[in-house]
């Protein structure tokens, strides 16, 4: 029979990308993760990890095992939740800003529904400002979003620089007097306001060439070469390059925070918050 602890190390290794990161995530030693993988390979009689590369990469057999391993861990979590004395029940309404959804939300949701299958999780995706408004009127229980530097609401997760992004930064370089073509979320948007305020402070003209509430739409416009997009550095979409050379001024940092609703179910909020912190905070470096 396969050992679920070994499978958990295998899945964590694939998701985190390194033995060190998997060990940190599981709270065990790196050598223990290595032993788990070796014992799993011995049990199956197959090599699961390609050890000829510098990065963790699954073999064909490892790829075949991955979905089954996740399903077994998911079922195990549901059984424990169903019969556990402290199982969580109820409804939790989560609001997440658009850019976080595009880059990091999937694994958080997978973890939560696996560990707490009896909780009804409702997800709302929007810009940060509307999410805070929904929280204030009681329509959400927990918000994961951005805030300006200097604001104090919420639990700080990490701080990250905003950067200018374009498909071909050199081709889009402006001649003197030309306005910067901005691709931006509609107002109210934190990244849009920071970009506009920064250009205004430096007396640089700008114009909005594309407005869209979806990051996928903004990314498509930027990949088409329409203009410049502002995003947190770690969330830069594929196909876009950071604008360098100093022809655009540096942008302020932005902070990502968790904000619970006063009166929300504390156990549910803490259960999801713990997963979000585990997934997001280590990536801040």
mmCIF file of C-alpha atoms in Angstrom:
data_model
loop_
_atom_site.group_PDB
_atom_site.id
_atom_site.type_symbol
_atom_site.label_atom_id
_atom_site.label_comp_id
_atom_site.label_asym_id
_atom_site.label_seq_id
_atom_site.Cartn_x
_atom_site.Cartn_y
_atom_site.Cartn_z
ATOM 1 C CA UNK A 1 0.000 0.000 0.000
ATOM 2 C CA UNK A 2 1.200 3.491 -0.779
ATOM 3 C CA UNK A 3 2.169 5.692 2.154
ATOM 4 C CA UNK A 4 0.151 8.918 2.191
ATOM 5 C CA UNK A 5 2.976 10.783 3.937
ATOM 6 C CA UNK A 6 5.309 9.829 1.103
ATOM 7 C CA UNK A 7 2.707 10.969 -1.420
ATOM 8 C CA UNK A 8 2.348 14.291 0.381
ATOM 9 C CA UNK A 9 6.095 14.870 0.112
ATOM 10 C CA UNK A 10 5.949 13.944 -3.579
ATOM 11 C CA UNK A 11 3.135 16.403 -4.323
ATOM 12 C CA UNK A 12 4.749 19.155 -2.244
ATOM 13 C CA UNK A 13 8.034 18.632 -4.086
ATOM 14 C CA UNK A 14 6.350 18.974 -7.464
ATOM 15 C CA UNK A 15 4.392 22.083 -6.441
ATOM 16 C CA UNK A 16 7.224 23.892 -4.654
ATOM 17 C CA UNK A 17 9.935 23.061 -7.173
ATOM 18 C CA UNK A 18 12.713 22.100 -4.740
ATOM 19 C CA UNK A 19 13.469 19.733 -1.879
ATOM 20 C CA UNK A 20 14.249 22.673 0.413
ATOM 21 C CA UNK A 21 10.959 24.444 -0.313
ATOM 22 C CA UNK A 22 8.989 21.206 0.076
ATOM 23 C CA UNK A 23 10.654 20.558 3.436
ATOM 24 C CA UNK A 24 9.874 24.091 4.647
ATOM 25 C CA UNK A 25 6.272 23.762 3.550
ATOM 26 C CA UNK A 26 5.823 20.418 5.335
ATOM 27 C CA UNK A 27 7.808 21.386 8.413
ATOM 28 C CA UNK A 28 10.296 18.495 8.069
ATOM 29 C CA UNK A 29 13.944 18.128 7.118
ATOM 30 C CA UNK A 30 15.147 18.098 3.528
ATOM 31 C CA UNK A 31 16.710 14.670 4.058
ATOM 32 C CA UNK A 32 13.313 13.376 5.193
ATOM 33 C CA UNK A 33 11.678 14.546 1.961
ATOM 34 C CA UNK A 34 14.448 12.794 0.025
ATOM 35 C CA UNK A 35 13.845 9.575 1.963
ATOM 36 C CA UNK A 36 10.097 9.776 1.311
ATOM 37 C CA UNK A 37 10.668 10.093 -2.436
ATOM 38 C CA UNK A 38 13.165 7.229 -2.454
ATOM 39 C CA UNK A 39 10.812 4.948 -0.524
ATOM 40 C CA UNK A 40 7.931 5.852 -2.821
ATOM 41 C CA UNK A 41 10.062 5.031 -5.862
ATOM 42 C CA UNK A 42 11.098 1.735 -4.269
ATOM 43 C CA UNK A 43 7.480 0.885 -3.469
ATOM 44 C CA UNK A 44 6.405 1.501 -7.082
ATOM 45 C CA UNK A 45 9.551 0.194 -8.699
ATOM 46 C CA UNK A 46 9.768 3.335 -10.845
ATOM 47 C CA UNK A 47 11.897 6.477 -10.929
ATOM 48 C CA UNK A 48 9.646 9.476 -10.275
ATOM 49 C CA UNK A 49 12.144 12.363 -10.242
ATOM 50 C CA UNK A 50 14.586 13.163 -13.053
ATOM 51 C CA UNK A 51 17.851 13.706 -11.199
ATOM 52 C CA UNK A 52 19.834 14.734 -14.283
ATOM 53 C CA UNK A 53 18.496 18.298 -14.222
ATOM 54 C CA UNK A 54 19.219 21.131 -11.778
ATOM 55 C CA UNK A 55 15.494 21.776 -11.254
ATOM 56 C CA UNK A 56 13.002 19.289 -9.886
ATOM 57 C CA UNK A 57 11.378 17.639 -12.867
ATOM 58 C CA UNK A 58 9.068 14.640 -12.911
ATOM 59 C CA UNK A 59 9.716 11.630 -15.095
ATOM 60 C CA UNK A 60 6.936 10.235 -17.263
ATOM 61 C CA UNK A 61 6.053 7.872 -14.419
ATOM 62 C CA UNK A 62 6.066 10.774 -11.969
ATOM 63 C CA UNK A 63 3.686 12.770 -14.153
ATOM 64 C CA UNK A 64 1.383 9.751 -14.335
ATOM 65 C CA UNK A 65 1.374 9.387 -10.540
ATOM 66 C CA UNK A 66 0.740 13.075 -9.773
ATOM 67 C CA UNK A 67 -3.013 13.228 -10.389
ATOM 68 C CA UNK A 68 -3.596 9.977 -8.486
ATOM 69 C CA UNK A 69 -1.487 11.224 -5.563
ATOM 70 C CA UNK A 70 -3.490 14.439 -5.367
ATOM 71 C CA UNK A 71 -6.753 12.515 -5.517
ATOM 72 C CA UNK A 72 -5.655 10.184 -2.702
ATOM 73 C CA UNK A 73 -4.591 13.105 -0.506
ATOM 74 C CA UNK A 74 -7.831 14.895 -1.295
ATOM 75 C CA UNK A 75 -9.892 11.863 -0.293
ATOM 76 C CA UNK A 76 -7.847 11.429 2.876
ATOM 77 C CA UNK A 77 -8.469 15.053 3.827
ATOM 78 C CA UNK A 78 -12.202 14.694 3.242
ATOM 79 C CA UNK A 79 -12.387 11.597 5.424
ATOM 80 C CA UNK A 80 -10.527 13.306 8.259
ATOM 81 C CA UNK A 81 -12.731 16.377 7.961
ATOM 82 C CA UNK A 82 -15.884 14.281 7.916
ATOM 83 C CA UNK A 83 -15.059 12.323 11.061
ATOM 84 C CA UNK A 84 -12.760 14.743 12.860
ATOM 85 C CA UNK A 85 -14.007 16.197 16.134
ATOM 86 C CA UNK A 86 -13.102 19.744 15.134
ATOM 87 C CA UNK A 87 -14.233 19.664 11.532
ATOM 88 C CA UNK A 88 -15.177 23.048 10.090
ATOM 89 C CA UNK A 89 -18.571 23.747 8.591
ATOM 90 C CA UNK A 90 -20.304 26.802 7.253
ATOM 91 C CA UNK A 91 -19.882 29.379 4.516
ATOM 92 C CA UNK A 92 -16.872 31.585 3.847
ATOM 93 C CA UNK A 93 -16.976 34.409 1.298
ATOM 94 C CA UNK A 94 -13.530 35.250 -0.050
ATOM 95 C CA UNK A 95 -12.720 38.299 -2.147
ATOM 96 C CA UNK A 96 -9.459 38.331 -4.124
ATOM 97 C CA UNK A 97 -7.913 41.021 -6.278
ATOM 98 C CA UNK A 98 -7.643 40.256 -9.982
ATOM 99 C CA UNK A 99 -3.854 40.003 -10.233
ATOM 100 C CA UNK A 100 -3.530 37.488 -7.374
ATOM 101 C CA UNK A 101 -6.081 35.224 -9.057
ATOM 102 C CA UNK A 102 -4.034 35.080 -12.240
ATOM 103 C CA UNK A 103 -0.866 33.944 -10.521
ATOM 104 C CA UNK A 104 -1.275 32.249 -7.162
ATOM 105 C CA UNK A 105 -4.818 31.398 -6.163
ATOM 106 C CA UNK A 106 -5.262 27.888 -7.581
ATOM 107 C CA UNK A 107 -3.071 26.042 -5.097
ATOM 108 C CA UNK A 108 -4.597 27.920 -2.158
ATOM 109 C CA UNK A 109 -8.106 26.903 -3.184
ATOM 110 C CA UNK A 110 -7.013 23.301 -3.808
ATOM 111 C CA UNK A 111 -5.545 23.089 -0.310
ATOM 112 C CA UNK A 112 -8.603 24.600 1.341
ATOM 113 C CA UNK A 113 -11.264 22.453 -0.302
ATOM 114 C CA UNK A 114 -9.153 19.350 0.320
ATOM 115 C CA UNK A 115 -8.684 20.116 4.010
ATOM 116 C CA UNK A 116 -12.161 21.551 4.669
ATOM 117 C CA UNK A 117 -14.641 19.850 2.322
ATOM 118 C CA UNK A 118 -17.635 20.719 4.517
ATOM 119 C CA UNK A 119 -17.088 24.469 4.118
ATOM 120 C CA UNK A 120 -18.927 26.248 1.309
ATOM 121 C CA UNK A 121 -16.349 28.609 -0.163
ATOM 122 C CA UNK A 122 -17.652 31.479 -2.294
ATOM 123 C CA UNK A 123 -15.136 33.405 -4.409
ATOM 124 C CA UNK A 124 -15.446 36.980 -5.677
ATOM 125 C CA UNK A 125 -12.789 38.431 -7.994
ATOM 126 C CA UNK A 126 -12.595 42.194 -8.411
ATOM 127 C CA UNK A 127 -10.344 45.213 -7.985
ATOM 128 C CA UNK A 128 -9.075 45.943 -4.491
ATOM 129 C CA UNK A 129 -11.217 49.040 -3.832
ATOM 130 C CA UNK A 130 -14.573 47.390 -4.683
ATOM 131 C CA UNK A 131 -13.572 44.389 -2.563
ATOM 132 C CA UNK A 132 -13.016 46.641 0.447
ATOM 133 C CA UNK A 133 -16.418 48.240 -0.174
ATOM 134 C CA UNK A 134 -18.090 44.818 -0.262
ATOM 135 C CA UNK A 135 -16.308 43.912 2.968
ATOM 136 C CA UNK A 136 -17.567 47.089 4.655
ATOM 137 C CA UNK A 137 -21.196 46.305 3.840
ATOM 138 C CA UNK A 138 -20.929 42.679 4.956
ATOM 139 C CA UNK A 139 -20.910 40.992 1.537
ATOM 140 C CA UNK A 140 -17.501 39.343 2.068
ATOM 141 C CA UNK A 141 -15.838 37.652 5.046
ATOM 142 C CA UNK A 142 -12.182 37.881 4.019
ATOM 143 C CA UNK A 143 -10.355 39.959 1.414
ATOM 144 C CA UNK A 144 -6.939 39.340 -0.136
ATOM 145 C CA UNK A 145 -5.999 42.517 -1.947
ATOM 146 C CA UNK A 146 -3.553 45.385 -2.353
ATOM 147 C CA UNK A 147 -3.152 48.570 -0.347
ATOM 148 C CA UNK A 148 -1.104 51.743 -0.749
ATOM 149 C CA UNK A 149 2.098 52.145 1.219
ATOM 150 C CA UNK A 150 1.237 53.940 4.451
ATOM 151 C CA UNK A 151 -2.255 52.478 4.804
ATOM 152 C CA UNK A 152 -2.870 50.359 7.869
ATOM 153 C CA UNK A 153 -5.918 48.200 7.218
ATOM 154 C CA UNK A 154 -5.464 44.452 7.260
ATOM 155 C CA UNK A 155 -2.706 41.974 8.000
ATOM 156 C CA UNK A 156 0.395 42.645 5.926
ATOM 157 C CA UNK A 157 1.524 39.652 3.864
ATOM 158 C CA UNK A 158 4.345 41.192 1.880
ATOM 159 C CA UNK A 159 5.488 44.274 0.019
ATOM 160 C CA UNK A 160 6.499 44.285 -3.622
ATOM 161 C CA UNK A 161 7.643 46.820 -6.235
ATOM 162 C CA UNK A 162 5.436 47.739 -9.152
ATOM 163 C CA UNK A 163 7.093 47.732 -12.574
ATOM 164 C CA UNK A 164 6.370 49.010 -16.073
ATOM 165 C CA UNK A 165 5.842 46.158 -18.549
ATOM 166 C CA UNK A 166 5.662 46.041 -22.342
ATOM 167 C CA UNK A 167 6.001 43.537 -25.167
ATOM 168 C CA UNK A 168 8.924 45.401 -26.763
ATOM 169 C CA UNK A 169 10.171 48.057 -24.336
ATOM 170 C CA UNK A 170 12.682 49.479 -26.814
ATOM 171 C CA UNK A 171 10.119 49.782 -29.600
ATOM 172 C CA UNK A 172 7.671 51.599 -27.363
ATOM 173 C CA UNK A 173 10.246 54.128 -26.106
ATOM 174 C CA UNK A 174 8.759 57.584 -26.464
ATOM 175 C CA UNK A 175 9.951 60.573 -28.361
ATOM 176 C CA UNK A 176 10.011 63.838 -26.424
ATOM 177 C CA UNK A 177 6.513 65.181 -25.815
ATOM 178 C CA UNK A 178 4.681 61.958 -26.659
ATOM 179 C CA UNK A 179 2.279 60.670 -23.978
ATOM 180 C CA UNK A 180 2.873 57.299 -22.356
ATOM 181 C CA UNK A 181 0.270 54.797 -23.649
ATOM 182 C CA UNK A 182 -1.152 53.206 -20.507
ATOM 183 C CA UNK A 183 -2.979 49.891 -20.309
ATOM 184 C CA UNK A 184 -4.860 49.920 -17.014
ATOM 185 C CA UNK A 185 -7.676 48.645 -14.865
ATOM 186 C CA UNK A 186 -10.665 51.011 -14.611
ATOM 187 C CA UNK A 187 -10.929 53.377 -11.670
ATOM 188 C CA UNK A 188 -10.759 52.873 -8.787
ATOM 189 C CA UNK A 189 -7.551 50.882 -9.262
ATOM 190 C CA UNK A 190 -4.511 51.084 -6.997
ATOM 191 C CA UNK A 191 -1.986 50.267 -9.729
ATOM 192 C CA UNK A 192 -3.628 52.703 -12.158
ATOM 193 C CA UNK A 193 -3.570 55.542 -9.613
ATOM 194 C CA UNK A 194 0.056 54.883 -8.696
ATOM 195 C CA UNK A 195 1.070 54.904 -12.378
ATOM 196 C CA UNK A 196 -0.819 58.105 -13.145
ATOM 197 C CA UNK A 197 0.375 59.899 -9.999
ATOM 198 C CA UNK A 198 3.975 58.904 -10.723
ATOM 199 C CA UNK A 199 3.847 60.257 -14.264
ATOM 200 C CA UNK A 200 2.118 63.435 -13.094
ATOM 201 C CA UNK A 201 4.807 64.063 -10.466
ATOM 202 C CA UNK A 202 7.471 63.803 -13.146
ATOM 203 C CA UNK A 203 5.421 65.968 -15.541
ATOM 204 C CA UNK A 204 5.213 63.149 -18.100
ATOM 205 C CA UNK A 205 2.163 63.101 -20.355
ATOM 206 C CA UNK A 206 0.072 59.934 -20.478
ATOM 207 C CA UNK A 207 -3.037 58.591 -22.183
ATOM 208 C CA UNK A 208 -5.177 55.517 -21.542
ATOM 209 C CA UNK A 209 -5.165 53.261 -24.605
ATOM 210 C CA UNK A 210 -6.915 50.255 -23.037
ATOM 211 C CA UNK A 211 -9.145 49.828 -19.997
ATOM 212 C CA UNK A 212 -10.329 46.409 -18.824
ATOM 213 C CA UNK A 213 -11.409 44.951 -15.478
ATOM 214 C CA UNK A 214 -9.791 41.621 -16.388
ATOM 215 C CA UNK A 215 -6.038 41.104 -16.176
ATOM 216 C CA UNK A 216 -6.256 38.658 -19.071
ATOM 217 C CA UNK A 217 -7.696 41.444 -21.234
ATOM 218 C CA UNK A 218 -4.996 43.903 -20.171
ATOM 219 C CA UNK A 219 -2.330 41.277 -20.807
ATOM 220 C CA UNK A 220 -3.680 40.623 -24.301
ATOM 221 C CA UNK A 221 -3.494 44.338 -25.090
ATOM 222 C CA UNK A 222 0.065 44.582 -23.771
ATOM 223 C CA UNK A 223 1.154 41.487 -25.709
ATOM 224 C CA UNK A 224 -0.297 43.096 -28.822
ATOM 225 C CA UNK A 225 2.042 46.038 -28.297
ATOM 226 C CA UNK A 226 -0.640 48.613 -27.507
ATOM 227 C CA UNK A 227 1.216 50.172 -24.600
ATOM 228 C CA UNK A 228 2.630 49.852 -21.090
ATOM 229 C CA UNK A 229 1.092 47.818 -18.256
ATOM 230 C CA UNK A 230 1.852 48.203 -14.542
ATOM 231 C CA UNK A 231 1.948 45.094 -12.329
ATOM 232 C CA UNK A 232 3.780 43.768 -9.254
ATOM 233 C CA UNK A 233 7.129 42.396 -10.411
ATOM 234 C CA UNK A 234 6.480 38.767 -9.397
ATOM 235 C CA UNK A 235 3.117 38.812 -11.190
ATOM 236 C CA UNK A 236 4.409 39.982 -14.556
ATOM 237 C CA UNK A 237 2.517 38.027 -17.241
ATOM 238 C CA UNK A 238 4.449 35.849 -19.664
ATOM 239 C CA UNK A 239 5.364 37.569 -22.903
ATOM 240 C CA UNK A 240 6.005 40.965 -21.301
ATOM 241 C CA UNK A 241 9.347 42.512 -20.365
ATOM 242 C CA UNK A 242 10.194 45.009 -17.682
ATOM 243 C CA UNK A 243 10.870 48.484 -19.038
ATOM 244 C CA UNK A 244 14.413 49.504 -18.113
ATOM 245 C CA UNK A 245 16.802 52.270 -19.055
ATOM 246 C CA UNK A 246 15.295 54.966 -16.875
ATOM 247 C CA UNK A 247 13.010 56.538 -19.467
ATOM 248 C CA UNK A 248 10.057 55.852 -17.194
ATOM 249 C CA UNK A 249 10.276 56.851 -13.501
ATOM 250 C CA UNK A 250 10.348 54.202 -10.753
ATOM 251 C CA UNK A 251 6.998 53.285 -9.239
ATOM 252 C CA UNK A 252 5.997 53.011 -5.595
ATOM 253 C CA UNK A 253 5.794 49.635 -3.926
ATOM 254 C CA UNK A 254 2.447 48.041 -3.179
ATOM 255 C CA UNK A 255 1.452 45.889 -0.215
ATOM 256 C CA UNK A 256 -0.680 42.763 -0.205
ATOM 257 C CA UNK A 257 -2.883 42.278 2.840
ATOM 258 C CA UNK A 258 -5.547 40.061 4.348
ATOM 259 C CA UNK A 259 -8.551 41.890 5.775
ATOM 260 C CA UNK A 260 -11.236 39.932 7.678
ATOM 261 C CA UNK A 261 -14.756 41.185 8.242
ATOM 262 C CA UNK A 262 -15.548 42.072 11.828
ATOM 263 C CA UNK A 263 -17.922 39.397 13.081
ATOM 264 C CA UNK A 264 -16.933 36.762 10.510
ATOM 265 C CA UNK A 265 -16.490 33.157 11.658
ATOM 266 C CA UNK A 266 -13.026 33.318 13.242
ATOM 267 C CA UNK A 267 -12.237 29.617 12.765
ATOM 268 C CA UNK A 268 -13.072 29.673 9.062
ATOM 269 C CA UNK A 269 -11.188 32.910 8.486
ATOM 270 C CA UNK A 270 -8.095 31.636 10.306
ATOM 271 C CA UNK A 271 -8.129 28.296 8.457
ATOM 272 C CA UNK A 272 -8.053 30.013 5.063
ATOM 273 C CA UNK A 273 -5.714 32.779 6.222
ATOM 274 C CA UNK A 274 -3.149 30.201 7.360
ATOM 275 C CA UNK A 275 -3.108 28.596 3.912
ATOM 276 C CA UNK A 276 -2.787 31.970 2.188
ATOM 277 C CA UNK A 277 0.141 32.952 4.409
ATOM 278 C CA UNK A 278 1.848 29.589 3.819
ATOM 279 C CA UNK A 279 1.499 29.932 0.057
ATOM 280 C CA UNK A 280 2.201 33.636 -0.427
ATOM 281 C CA UNK A 281 4.564 34.897 2.241
ATOM 282 C CA UNK A 282 7.531 32.557 1.475
ATOM 283 C CA UNK A 283 7.383 33.659 -2.174
ATOM 284 C CA UNK A 284 8.014 37.241 -1.204
ATOM 285 C CA UNK A 285 11.682 36.390 -0.592
#
